[in-house]
């Protein structure tokens, strides 16, 4: 458990530093009058996050290429990199309400995602520990499987987390589309 | 899609529709990336913006705004807007940078031919310094901005934070060869006049001609002026502060 928490804290601190760096990059670009990066980072970051959703599709067996485990890793990394790129896109521009709401939803989804990852890791570790304990007790594979089925507490927590994570994702998707359309409406291509 | 997620998509849709309706009446708070310059404060979004296009120059040159590129400002460049007529206004101008922000971008001079002269476009200042100047504009000015000048004033006097004032504060006669310290530094004028007249000195505003001052220039001590008079300013006076001769 201590290892999980330590890893989680390391991840959060690393991400916070990366986020600050992303904002610093945008401030520097802005200082030198660079403008083209807004559209580029906006499109790239959004595409990465959209592509990361392929994990959900793979999990629901909408396609079968690659293992679910690898798709989960892709989901996590694409979402992290996409979010950092979108922070370069945002920088310190908090004037208009629509982009600000979209940013808040993105960061909420991001934090929620990190929390989900923590729950997932905890569930995995707990299962492994339980399995090892049962093996040491000399139980057979069948008995272990029966016991493991009873261990649903953390999985339930993951299911409950999804109930919160998915609505935020839904809101984020709609606000992203709205933000992109309104930005292109006023700013052009 | 699960029922719960569908519900949130519907809710999200309602939020988006609400924003859209509010945005039709009050678009600026929802979409504007920053306040407009004060001169544009009364313009509406649709006065300048065209759907899904960059702001067209025609929006700027309408009769009620800037016909023929006229801005109502005195320009330092000869016939500027006549020369660039028909060009993209946004190549040089921007907005949404704040009420008091500068909305003209720095001109990129790199595209000009090497033999171009500044005075082909720029109207030079008519003060005595500029009229009498013999060298090239580039001796004192860069192409990013006319002000501040890149003229090395430190050679004559270091402009530290206390001396960052407008040029004519010290050079109040229109000549940059003459200056006075007395527009800021308070003295008992009567005392100074009588003390200097006793010595036959009349241009005593030119303090550094006779006195010396030591200043801290980026960590190093540098002296300005001539120590003709062995009293007066800090750093040179023999135990006597400059303030002491105010009586």
XYZ file of C-alpha atoms in Angstrom:
436
model
C 0.000 0.000 0.000
C 2.850 2.356 0.970
C 4.537 1.652 -2.383
C 1.301 2.419 -4.247
C 0.862 5.741 -2.415
C 4.535 6.656 -2.927
C 4.275 5.882 -6.669
C 1.048 7.857 -6.869
C 2.599 10.902 -5.167
C 5.650 10.690 -7.469
C 3.331 10.581 -10.480
C 1.287 13.568 -9.262
C 4.401 15.664 -8.500
C 5.947 14.782 -11.893
C 2.741 15.763 -13.646
C 2.443 19.027 -11.734
C 6.009 19.966 -12.698
C 5.263 19.008 -16.336
C 2.113 21.134 -16.275
C 3.982 24.156 -14.914
C 6.613 23.605 -17.621
C 3.859 23.456 -20.275
C 2.407 26.769 -19.102
C 5.925 28.280 -19.004
C 6.468 27.161 -22.632
C 3.274 28.939 -23.677
C 4.228 32.119 -21.798
C 7.624 32.111 -23.560
C 6.056 31.557 -26.996
C 3.571 34.354 -26.273
C 6.402 36.657 -25.180
C 8.126 36.170 -28.532
C 4.883 36.782 -30.431
C 4.566 33.181 -31.686
C 0.920 32.508 -32.556
C 0.755 29.426 -34.796
C 1.185 27.041 -31.880
C -2.362 27.599 -30.624
C -4.105 25.736 -33.440
C -1.350 23.120 -33.694
C -1.318 22.260 -29.976
C -5.118 22.437 -29.752
C -5.616 19.947 -32.582
C -2.729 17.644 -31.540
C -3.742 17.502 -27.875
C -7.409 16.907 -28.680
C -6.561 14.192 -31.219
C -4.389 12.370 -28.679
C -7.156 12.425 -26.076
C -9.750 11.298 -28.641
C -7.430 8.459 -29.740
C -6.927 7.439 -26.111
C -10.637 6.575 -25.954
C -9.851 3.638 -28.271
C -9.130 1.783 -25.017
C -12.840 1.891 -24.137
C -13.713 0.586 -27.578
C -11.183 -2.250 -27.220
C -12.532 -3.102 -23.763
C -16.056 -3.316 -25.200
C -14.616 -5.515 -27.987
C -15.628 -3.089 -30.729
C -12.306 -4.215 -32.232
C -9.860 -6.936 -31.171
C -6.343 -5.778 -32.117
C -3.819 -5.612 -29.228
C -4.247 -6.612 -25.596
C -6.543 -4.633 -23.269
C -3.562 -4.092 -20.950
C -1.573 -2.385 -23.708
C -4.557 -0.304 -24.752
C -4.938 0.831 -21.128
C -1.292 1.938 -21.120
C -1.886 3.791 -24.390
C -5.032 5.382 -22.891
C -3.057 6.649 -19.901
C -0.066 7.983 -21.818
C -2.036 9.521 -24.689
C -4.288 11.281 -22.159
C -1.313 12.557 -20.134
C 0.653 13.785 -23.174
C -2.544 15.217 -24.739
C -3.367 17.115 -21.544
C 0.156 18.555 -21.293
C 0.001 19.659 -24.954
C -3.392 21.249 -24.307
C -1.900 23.125 -21.359
C 0.626 24.632 -23.779
C -2.413 25.491 -25.934
C -4.074 27.226 -22.958
C -1.109 28.855 -21.236
C -2.369 31.664 -19.053
C -5.299 32.717 -21.231
C -8.384 32.594 -19.054
C -10.460 35.399 -20.566
C -13.310 33.638 -22.376
C -15.753 31.454 -20.449
C -16.103 28.576 -22.942
C -12.379 27.690 -23.091
C -12.118 28.103 -19.305
C -15.042 25.701 -18.685
C -13.472 23.244 -21.154
C -10.111 23.535 -19.387
C -11.689 22.952 -15.960
C -13.498 19.865 -17.318
C -10.257 18.583 -18.886
C -8.326 18.961 -15.633
C -11.196 17.363 -13.674
C -11.166 14.418 -16.101
C -7.387 14.239 -15.753
C -7.475 14.165 -11.938
C -10.336 11.665 -12.066
C -8.248 9.524 -14.442
C -5.304 9.588 -12.039
C -7.599 8.540 -9.213
C -8.971 5.710 -11.360
C -5.450 4.563 -12.074
C -4.713 4.521 -8.357
C -7.856 2.434 -7.681
C -6.958 0.042 -10.498
C -3.424 -0.412 -9.192
C -4.719 -0.946 -5.634
C -7.186 -3.584 -6.874
C -4.443 -5.389 -8.780
C -2.060 -5.375 -5.799
C -4.775 -6.504 -3.408
C -5.714 -9.427 -5.695
C -2.078 -10.484 -6.001
C -1.519 -10.381 -2.247
C -4.719 -12.311 -1.579
C -3.803 -14.960 -4.162
C -0.319 -15.420 -2.638
C -1.824 -15.744 0.853
C -4.312 -18.388 -0.294
C -1.564 -20.319 -2.113
C 0.530 -20.341 1.057
C -2.471 -21.770 2.914
C -2.339 -24.701 0.479
C -5.631 -24.041 -1.297
C -6.229 -25.488 -4.744
C -6.600 -23.281 -7.847
C -10.396 -23.820 -7.875
C -10.711 -22.811 -4.244
C -8.552 -19.765 -4.846
C -10.736 -18.708 -7.788
C -13.844 -18.995 -5.589
C -12.229 -16.897 -2.856
C -11.028 -14.313 -5.357
C -14.527 -13.861 -6.733
C -15.542 -12.697 -3.289
C -12.922 -9.947 -3.340
C -14.962 -7.271 -5.019
C -14.570 -4.305 -2.688
C -11.948 -2.442 -4.735
C -13.531 -3.468 -8.018
C -16.766 -2.006 -6.727
C -14.862 1.182 -5.960
C -13.620 1.160 -9.577
C -17.180 0.657 -10.846
C -18.383 3.549 -8.660
C -15.498 5.676 -9.964
C -16.583 4.981 -13.558
C -20.041 6.320 -12.692
C -18.355 9.671 -11.978
C -15.579 9.537 -14.605
C -17.787 8.833 -17.610
C -20.215 11.777 -17.125
C -17.242 14.176 -16.851
C -15.845 12.658 -20.058
C -19.240 13.151 -21.709
C -19.375 16.816 -20.653
C -15.749 17.332 -21.709
C -16.409 15.848 -25.160
C -19.332 18.184 -25.790
C -17.568 21.281 -24.463
C -14.453 20.474 -26.533
C -16.543 20.299 -29.714
C -18.333 23.533 -28.739
C -15.037 25.305 -27.923
C -13.430 24.159 -31.201
C -16.406 25.255 -33.309
C -16.737 28.648 -31.572
C -12.957 29.299 -31.781
C -12.920 28.492 -35.494
C -16.113 30.526 -36.025
C -14.465 33.690 -34.681
C -10.810 33.002 -35.443
C -11.020 31.234 -38.789
C -8.780 28.450 -40.009
C -23.485 3.434 -24.480
C -24.646 2.972 -20.896
C -27.827 4.662 -19.734
C -25.972 6.816 -17.154
C -23.473 8.091 -19.699
C -26.252 8.844 -22.213
C -27.993 10.862 -19.508
C -24.857 12.936 -18.992
C -24.451 13.456 -22.724
C -28.009 14.841 -22.739
C -27.233 17.034 -19.705
C -24.011 18.221 -21.338
C -25.971 18.961 -24.499
C -28.367 21.123 -22.468
C -25.431 23.032 -20.931
C -23.963 23.620 -24.405
C -27.347 24.798 -25.747
C -27.678 27.170 -22.750
C -24.223 28.613 -23.436
C -25.140 28.974 -27.105
C -28.327 30.913 -26.302
C -26.533 33.219 -23.833
C -23.701 33.640 -26.358
C -26.100 34.890 -29.017
C -26.975 37.850 -26.762
C -23.641 38.342 -24.943
C -20.887 36.765 -27.074
C -17.864 38.620 -25.643
C -17.701 37.051 -22.150
C -18.075 33.593 -23.651
C -15.756 33.769 -26.651
C -13.567 36.895 -26.518
C -9.899 36.046 -25.869
C -9.277 39.457 -24.249
C -10.503 43.034 -23.976
C -10.432 45.171 -27.095
C -8.259 48.280 -27.321
C -10.081 51.356 -26.046
C -10.525 52.704 -29.598
C -12.427 49.529 -30.524
C -14.401 49.203 -27.317
C -17.719 50.030 -28.978
C -17.392 47.562 -31.836
C -19.404 44.355 -31.778
C -17.978 40.928 -32.644
C -19.771 40.799 -35.983
C -18.449 44.256 -36.967
C -15.022 42.685 -37.477
C -15.424 38.887 -37.525
C -16.773 36.824 -40.410
C -17.853 33.226 -39.688
C -15.017 30.681 -39.936
C -12.616 33.213 -41.512
C -9.783 35.348 -40.256
C -10.857 38.963 -39.730
C -11.129 40.361 -43.289
C -9.455 43.726 -44.009
C -12.771 44.944 -45.426
C -14.126 44.955 -41.850
C -11.492 47.557 -40.923
C -11.831 49.733 -44.006
C -15.581 50.278 -43.879
C -16.706 53.897 -44.200
C -17.505 54.315 -40.513
C -14.184 52.865 -39.291
C -10.962 53.318 -41.269
C -11.785 54.288 -44.844
C -8.503 54.465 -46.825
C -6.736 53.141 -43.769
C -7.122 56.417 -41.858
C -6.799 55.972 -38.142
C -6.958 59.586 -36.988
C -3.448 59.277 -35.585
C -0.429 61.242 -36.724
C 1.851 58.678 -38.330
C 5.622 58.836 -38.329
C 5.723 56.977 -41.640
C 5.085 58.757 -44.929
C 1.842 57.720 -46.681
C 1.952 54.441 -44.840
C -1.622 53.346 -45.355
C -1.695 54.544 -48.961
C 1.326 52.344 -49.634
C -0.187 49.254 -48.045
C -3.709 49.777 -49.371
C -5.339 46.472 -50.232
C -2.947 44.506 -48.019
C -4.030 42.421 -45.027
C -4.552 44.739 -42.021
C -3.873 41.829 -39.668
C -0.345 41.506 -41.005
C 0.534 44.555 -38.886
C -2.364 44.938 -36.462
C -3.996 42.823 -33.804
C -6.433 43.240 -30.922
C -7.951 41.523 -27.855
C -4.723 42.305 -25.981
C -6.316 44.537 -23.358
C -7.798 48.039 -23.212
C -4.478 49.891 -23.192
C -2.487 47.408 -25.266
C -0.459 48.303 -28.330
C -2.261 46.828 -31.339
C 0.372 47.496 -34.001
C 2.955 44.747 -34.289
C 6.662 45.475 -34.732
C 7.476 45.867 -38.434
C 9.746 43.226 -39.914
C 12.431 45.264 -41.682
C 14.325 42.181 -42.876
C 12.231 42.070 -46.052
C 13.484 45.469 -47.218
C 16.288 45.856 -49.721
C 19.692 46.498 -48.138
C 20.026 49.920 -49.768
C 16.702 51.143 -48.332
C 17.034 54.248 -46.215
C 15.015 54.906 -43.064
C 14.020 58.359 -44.322
C 12.421 56.830 -47.426
C 9.559 55.889 -45.121
C 10.067 57.583 -41.758
C 9.569 61.254 -41.017
C 12.480 62.137 -38.749
C 12.002 64.323 -35.653
C 12.706 68.032 -36.181
C 14.450 68.787 -32.886
C 17.974 70.218 -32.871
C 19.630 66.913 -32.049
C 18.077 65.002 -34.948
C 18.456 67.847 -37.427
C 22.134 68.199 -36.581
C 22.793 64.438 -36.482
C 25.376 63.396 -39.049
C 25.523 59.634 -38.686
C 23.107 56.875 -39.595
C 19.753 56.379 -37.792
C 21.012 52.894 -36.930
C 23.697 54.484 -34.712
C 21.009 55.183 -32.128
C 17.909 53.242 -33.190
C 17.014 49.604 -33.836
C 14.327 48.258 -36.183
C 12.149 46.728 -33.461
C 11.061 50.126 -32.152
C 12.145 53.755 -32.395
C 11.826 54.153 -28.662
C 13.772 53.541 -26.575
C 16.810 54.607 -28.540
C 19.793 52.275 -28.435
C 22.005 55.340 -28.020
C 24.669 54.630 -25.398
C 23.766 57.287 -22.860
C 25.912 55.550 -20.211
C 28.958 56.956 -21.933
C 27.923 60.406 -20.726
C 25.663 59.656 -17.786
C 24.187 56.396 -16.509
C 20.402 56.443 -16.526
C 19.730 54.482 -13.345
C 16.197 53.950 -12.006
C 16.163 57.430 -10.515
C 17.101 58.986 -13.861
C 14.689 57.119 -16.162
C 12.774 60.258 -17.120
C 11.695 61.747 -20.429
C 14.583 63.238 -22.472
C 13.299 66.796 -22.178
C 13.324 66.627 -18.393
C 17.088 67.180 -18.526
C 17.512 68.383 -22.127
C 14.914 71.120 -21.767
C 16.228 73.461 -24.439
C 15.585 71.088 -27.376
C 19.295 70.507 -27.717
C 20.618 67.166 -26.541
C 24.067 68.700 -26.113
C 22.781 70.845 -23.261
C 21.147 69.606 -20.123
C 20.307 70.596 -16.607
C 20.001 68.677 -13.366
C 17.982 71.414 -11.702
C 14.586 70.337 -13.105
C 14.580 67.532 -10.534
C 17.278 68.171 -7.978
C 16.125 70.762 -5.549
C 18.534 73.442 -4.564
C 18.192 76.708 -2.819
C 18.413 78.459 -6.173
C 19.297 81.817 -4.684
C 22.205 80.266 -2.814
C 23.438 78.440 -5.910
C 23.122 81.495 -8.100
C 25.062 83.713 -5.738
C 27.707 81.092 -5.009
C 28.322 80.394 -8.706
C 28.155 84.042 -9.760
C 30.800 84.839 -7.247
C 32.984 82.512 -9.306
C 31.722 83.981 -12.572
C 29.833 80.787 -13.506
C 26.511 81.326 -15.266
C 25.652 77.926 -16.836
C 25.566 76.149 -13.487
C 22.774 73.777 -14.638
C 25.582 71.868 -16.404
C 26.726 70.455 -13.047
C 29.006 67.745 -14.443
C 31.103 70.307 -16.268
C 32.790 71.109 -12.972
C 31.572 68.538 -10.476
C 32.028 64.820 -10.464
C 29.505 62.157 -9.444
C 30.157 58.498 -8.717
C 27.387 56.069 -9.654
C 26.861 52.355 -9.318
C 26.534 51.064 -12.918
C 25.524 47.406 -12.872
C 27.692 46.671 -9.854
C 30.722 48.727 -10.850
C 31.491 52.240 -9.647
C 31.721 54.693 -12.491
C 32.509 58.392 -12.349
C 30.897 61.034 -14.506
C 31.814 64.660 -14.904
C 34.983 66.578 -14.259
C 36.456 67.085 -10.788
C 37.300 70.725 -11.397
C 35.730 71.702 -8.123
C 37.039 69.840 -5.148
C 33.770 69.964 -3.285
C 30.143 69.225 -3.907
C 28.952 65.792 -5.054
C 29.194 62.565 -3.145
C 32.271 60.557 -3.892
C 34.469 63.528 -4.642
C 33.859 66.224 -2.072
C 36.344 66.263 0.732
C 33.933 65.301 3.478
C 31.362 67.748 2.249
C 28.074 66.421 0.853
C 26.429 67.927 -2.191
C 23.417 68.829 -0.055
C 25.656 70.958 2.121
C 26.055 73.694 -0.435
C 22.303 74.295 -0.622
C 22.484 77.043 1.879
